[in-house]
Amino acid sequence: VSDRELANGRLSIDDAVGLAGGETWGANSKQWCPFGHINHIDGGVGKAFRVYPDSNTAYCFAGCGWFDPTHMVAVAKDMTDRDAALWILEYTGYREPTVESRWEAATAVHTVVDTAALAEALKVFCTRLDPMWDVHRFDEPFASTFRKCLALLDRVTTEDEAAKWLAVTKDGMRSLLSR
Ligand SMILES: [Zn+2]
């Protein structure tokens, strides 16, 4: 990854325009170019500037051309693009990854499953079956069964297991609550 790509990943085009003294109004309107008063023939009166948040870029139709956050900062601060990229990295507190942090990232267990959301889904399910669930959940046998369901979440690490967990626990709570 180049410094420029890193820098562009750490600064939004909106923030870059802000750093250039301009303002952005979203993707759907033409607006003033932050450099219009200096660079445009009309002195910047015309709204000749558009931002494209999806690609994190902007374009000035009055001659400034295309910007990514790096080039925006470069023009604003009268720097080369390369220096602007480095400026952005420093401005955003970028630290080059160390061997240790790379290793940690490479070996970290990435939990793709939102277990809190699963627990919430089961709670919602129980509430739907039993409008008094908020009270009953403290009574036996509901309380201990529900607790066991939540304890099983510790073993859920994949989407597939999440789906199975939800199916099994819903089934269990349903048969208990419909008694
Ligand atoms: Zn311009």
mmCIF file of C-alpha atoms and ligand atoms in Angstrom:
data_model
loop_
_atom_site.group_PDB
_atom_site.id
_atom_site.type_symbol
_atom_site.label_atom_id
_atom_site.label_comp_id
_atom_site.label_asym_id
_atom_site.label_seq_id
_atom_site.Cartn_x
_atom_site.Cartn_y
_atom_site.Cartn_z
ATOM 1 C CA VAL A 1 0.000 0.000 0.000
ATOM 2 C CA SER A 2 1.390 3.379 -0.959
ATOM 3 C CA ASP A 3 1.511 6.354 1.398
ATOM 4 C CA ARG A 4 -1.076 8.002 -0.800
ATOM 5 C CA GLU A 5 -3.512 5.095 -0.535
ATOM 6 C CA LEU A 6 -2.960 4.975 3.219
ATOM 7 C CA ALA A 7 -3.521 8.711 3.509
ATOM 8 C CA ASN A 8 -6.674 8.623 1.373
ATOM 9 C CA GLY A 9 -7.973 5.814 3.561
ATOM 10 C CA ARG A 10 -7.551 7.944 6.666
ATOM 11 C CA LEU A 11 -9.004 11.259 5.503
ATOM 12 C CA SER A 12 -12.422 11.708 3.959
ATOM 13 C CA ILE A 13 -12.831 14.000 0.989
ATOM 14 C CA ASP A 14 -15.169 16.109 3.137
ATOM 15 C CA ASP A 15 -12.496 16.569 5.780
ATOM 16 C CA ALA A 16 -9.931 17.321 3.083
ATOM 17 C CA VAL A 17 -12.165 20.033 1.645
ATOM 18 C CA GLY A 18 -12.593 21.344 5.184
ATOM 19 C CA LEU A 19 -8.837 21.486 5.587
ATOM 20 C CA ALA A 20 -8.721 23.464 2.350
ATOM 21 C CA GLY A 21 -11.086 25.993 3.891
ATOM 22 C CA GLY A 22 -14.120 24.792 1.970
ATOM 23 C CA GLU A 23 -17.363 23.148 2.829
ATOM 24 C CA THR A 24 -19.117 20.142 1.344
ATOM 25 C CA TRP A 25 -22.842 19.646 0.935
ATOM 26 C CA GLY A 26 -22.967 16.026 -0.044
ATOM 27 C CA ALA A 27 -22.790 14.260 -3.347
ATOM 28 C CA ASN A 28 -25.867 15.654 -5.031
ATOM 29 C CA SER A 29 -25.220 19.339 -5.313
ATOM 30 C CA LYS A 30 -22.760 21.519 -7.099
ATOM 31 C CA GLN A 31 -20.880 23.687 -4.716
ATOM 32 C CA TRP A 32 -18.061 26.157 -4.488
ATOM 33 C CA CYS A 33 -14.540 24.999 -5.166
ATOM 34 C CA PRO A 34 -12.274 25.780 -2.213
ATOM 35 C CA PHE A 35 -9.750 27.179 -4.678
ATOM 36 C CA GLY A 36 -12.222 29.127 -6.834
ATOM 37 C CA HIS A 37 -11.234 32.560 -5.567
ATOM 38 C CA ILE A 38 -7.623 31.879 -6.541
ATOM 39 C CA ASN A 39 -7.781 29.621 -9.553
ATOM 40 C CA HIS A 40 -11.038 30.238 -11.407
ATOM 41 C CA ILE A 41 -11.511 32.785 -14.171
ATOM 42 C CA ASP A 42 -14.781 33.929 -12.546
ATOM 43 C CA GLY A 43 -13.085 34.345 -9.156
ATOM 44 C CA GLY A 44 -14.968 31.397 -7.735
ATOM 45 C CA VAL A 45 -18.467 32.800 -8.122
ATOM 46 C CA GLY A 46 -19.789 29.774 -9.989
ATOM 47 C CA LYS A 47 -20.503 26.519 -8.254
ATOM 48 C CA ALA A 48 -18.201 24.298 -10.228
ATOM 49 C CA PHE A 49 -17.293 21.684 -7.680
ATOM 50 C CA ARG A 50 -18.695 18.296 -6.811
ATOM 51 C CA VAL A 51 -17.712 15.713 -4.221
ATOM 52 C CA TYR A 52 -18.098 12.000 -4.697
ATOM 53 C CA PRO A 53 -18.083 10.444 -1.217
ATOM 54 C CA ASP A 54 -18.377 6.912 -2.600
ATOM 55 C CA SER A 55 -15.022 7.150 -4.304
ATOM 56 C CA ASN A 56 -13.710 9.680 -1.759
ATOM 57 C CA THR A 57 -12.895 12.112 -4.560
ATOM 58 C CA ALA A 58 -13.991 15.486 -5.868
ATOM 59 C CA TYR A 59 -13.981 17.236 -9.203
ATOM 60 C CA CYS A 60 -13.807 20.896 -10.139
ATOM 61 C CA PHE A 61 -15.278 21.698 -13.543
ATOM 62 C CA ALA A 62 -13.711 25.156 -13.649
ATOM 63 C CA GLY A 63 -10.218 23.901 -14.276
ATOM 64 C CA CYS A 64 -8.846 22.515 -11.004
ATOM 65 C CA GLY A 65 -9.777 19.019 -12.083
ATOM 66 C CA TRP A 66 -9.801 15.880 -10.038
ATOM 67 C CA PHE A 67 -9.004 15.599 -6.348
ATOM 68 C CA ASP A 68 -8.470 12.806 -3.931
ATOM 69 C CA PRO A 69 -7.929 13.828 -0.279
ATOM 70 C CA THR A 70 -4.174 13.829 -0.815
ATOM 71 C CA HIS A 71 -4.288 16.167 -3.822
ATOM 72 C CA MET A 72 -6.804 18.404 -2.030
ATOM 73 C CA VAL A 73 -4.395 18.836 0.873
ATOM 74 C CA ALA A 74 -1.470 19.261 -1.513
ATOM 75 C CA VAL A 75 -3.121 22.175 -3.324
ATOM 76 C CA ALA A 76 -4.386 23.689 -0.068
ATOM 77 C CA LYS A 77 -0.993 23.593 1.568
ATOM 78 C CA ASP A 78 1.056 24.173 -1.568
ATOM 79 C CA MET A 79 2.856 20.866 -1.212
ATOM 80 C CA THR A 80 3.629 18.017 -3.536
ATOM 81 C CA ASP A 81 1.147 15.156 -3.432
ATOM 82 C CA ARG A 82 3.803 12.995 -1.875
ATOM 83 C CA ASP A 83 4.387 15.453 0.975
ATOM 84 C CA ALA A 84 0.650 15.887 1.391
ATOM 85 C CA ALA A 85 0.239 12.134 1.839
ATOM 86 C CA LEU A 86 2.869 12.168 4.575
ATOM 87 C CA TRP A 87 1.244 15.241 6.129
ATOM 88 C CA ILE A 88 -2.108 13.433 6.273
ATOM 89 C CA LEU A 89 -0.544 10.357 7.841
ATOM 90 C CA GLU A 90 0.965 12.493 10.562
ATOM 91 C CA TYR A 91 -2.186 14.591 10.974
ATOM 92 C CA THR A 92 -4.285 11.466 11.462
ATOM 93 C CA GLY A 93 -1.830 9.961 13.931
ATOM 94 C CA TYR A 94 -0.712 7.126 11.709
ATOM 95 C CA ARG A 95 1.838 4.742 13.187
ATOM 96 C CA GLU A 96 3.605 2.373 10.897
ATOM 97 C CA PRO A 97 2.724 -1.164 11.981
ATOM 98 C CA THR A 98 5.447 -2.932 13.890
ATOM 99 C CA VAL A 99 6.271 -6.593 13.433
ATOM 100 C CA GLU A 100 4.481 -7.286 16.709
ATOM 101 C CA SER A 101 1.297 -5.491 15.722
ATOM 102 C CA ARG A 102 1.314 -7.192 12.321
ATOM 103 C CA TRP A 103 1.633 -10.566 14.023
ATOM 104 C CA GLU A 104 -1.173 -9.751 16.423
ATOM 105 C CA ALA A 105 -3.409 -8.694 13.564
ATOM 106 C CA ALA A 106 -2.567 -11.813 11.583
ATOM 107 C CA THR A 107 -3.245 -14.183 14.457
ATOM 108 C CA ALA A 108 -6.148 -12.424 16.122
ATOM 109 C CA VAL A 109 -9.366 -14.369 16.274
ATOM 110 C CA HIS A 110 -11.854 -12.486 14.212
ATOM 111 C CA THR A 111 -15.258 -12.944 15.686
ATOM 112 C CA VAL A 112 -17.613 -12.446 12.810
ATOM 113 C CA VAL A 113 -20.633 -13.301 14.921
ATOM 114 C CA ASP A 114 -22.437 -10.578 16.826
ATOM 115 C CA THR A 115 -23.404 -12.594 19.882
ATOM 116 C CA ALA A 116 -25.114 -9.634 21.539
ATOM 117 C CA ALA A 117 -27.437 -9.383 18.554
ATOM 118 C CA LEU A 118 -28.146 -13.110 18.734
ATOM 119 C CA ALA A 119 -29.022 -12.873 22.423
ATOM 120 C CA GLU A 120 -31.288 -9.942 21.603
ATOM 121 C CA ALA A 121 -32.935 -11.918 18.803
ATOM 122 C CA LEU A 122 -33.744 -14.738 21.203
ATOM 123 C CA LYS A 123 -35.119 -12.265 23.724
ATOM 124 C CA VAL A 124 -37.340 -10.701 21.080
ATOM 125 C CA PHE A 125 -38.504 -14.170 20.074
ATOM 126 C CA CYS A 126 -39.447 -15.007 23.675
ATOM 127 C CA THR A 127 -41.242 -11.693 24.094
ATOM 128 C CA ARG A 128 -43.273 -12.419 20.997
ATOM 129 C CA LEU A 129 -44.348 -15.802 22.377
ATOM 130 C CA ASP A 130 -44.948 -14.457 25.849
ATOM 131 C CA PRO A 131 -45.833 -10.786 26.246
ATOM 132 C CA MET A 132 -44.996 -11.130 29.931
ATOM 133 C CA TRP A 133 -41.527 -12.419 29.165
ATOM 134 C CA ASP A 134 -39.878 -9.524 30.970
ATOM 135 C CA VAL A 135 -41.436 -10.842 34.179
ATOM 136 C CA HIS A 136 -41.304 -14.571 33.439
ATOM 137 C CA ARG A 137 -37.695 -14.587 32.472
ATOM 138 C CA PHE A 138 -36.855 -14.523 36.168
ATOM 139 C CA ASP A 139 -39.023 -17.570 36.890
ATOM 140 C CA GLU A 140 -38.002 -21.175 36.569
ATOM 141 C CA PRO A 141 -37.698 -23.095 34.380
ATOM 142 C CA PHE A 142 -37.440 -20.180 31.933
ATOM 143 C CA ALA A 143 -34.595 -18.420 33.668
ATOM 144 C CA SER A 144 -32.199 -21.341 33.765
ATOM 145 C CA THR A 145 -33.000 -22.486 30.239
ATOM 146 C CA PHE A 146 -32.531 -19.011 28.863
ATOM 147 C CA ARG A 147 -29.277 -18.757 30.760
ATOM 148 C CA LYS A 148 -28.105 -22.047 29.235
ATOM 149 C CA CYS A 149 -28.958 -20.741 25.784
ATOM 150 C CA LEU A 150 -26.859 -17.635 26.370
ATOM 151 C CA ALA A 151 -24.005 -19.719 27.758
ATOM 152 C CA LEU A 152 -23.937 -21.709 24.524
ATOM 153 C CA LEU A 153 -23.192 -18.470 22.670
ATOM 154 C CA ASP A 154 -19.598 -18.855 23.801
ATOM 155 C CA ARG A 155 -19.258 -21.683 21.318
ATOM 156 C CA VAL A 156 -20.751 -19.799 18.390
ATOM 157 C CA THR A 157 -17.985 -18.564 16.141
ATOM 158 C CA THR A 158 -19.359 -18.774 12.602
ATOM 159 C CA GLU A 159 -22.458 -17.565 10.777
ATOM 160 C CA ASP A 160 -23.453 -21.164 10.317
ATOM 161 C CA GLU A 161 -23.238 -21.879 14.031
ATOM 162 C CA ALA A 162 -25.117 -18.654 14.737
ATOM 163 C CA ALA A 163 -28.028 -19.824 12.589
ATOM 164 C CA LYS A 164 -28.003 -23.226 14.293
ATOM 165 C CA TRP A 165 -27.829 -21.625 17.730
ATOM 166 C CA LEU A 166 -30.844 -19.484 16.983
ATOM 167 C CA ALA A 167 -32.823 -22.435 15.605
ATOM 168 C CA VAL A 168 -32.038 -24.697 18.545
ATOM 169 C CA THR A 169 -32.574 -22.128 21.270
ATOM 170 C CA LYS A 170 -35.796 -20.820 19.713
ATOM 171 C CA ASP A 171 -37.045 -24.368 19.569
ATOM 172 C CA GLY A 172 -36.134 -24.966 23.175
ATOM 173 C CA MET A 173 -37.719 -21.755 24.428
ATOM 174 C CA ARG A 174 -40.813 -22.321 22.320
ATOM 175 C CA SER A 175 -41.522 -25.763 23.733
ATOM 176 C CA LEU A 176 -40.941 -24.439 27.226
ATOM 177 C CA LEU A 177 -43.120 -21.356 26.828
ATOM 178 C CA SER A 178 -45.987 -23.123 25.077
ATOM 179 C CA ARG A 179 -46.430 -25.601 27.874
HETATM 180 ZN ZN ZN B 1 -11.617 24.786 -8.743
#
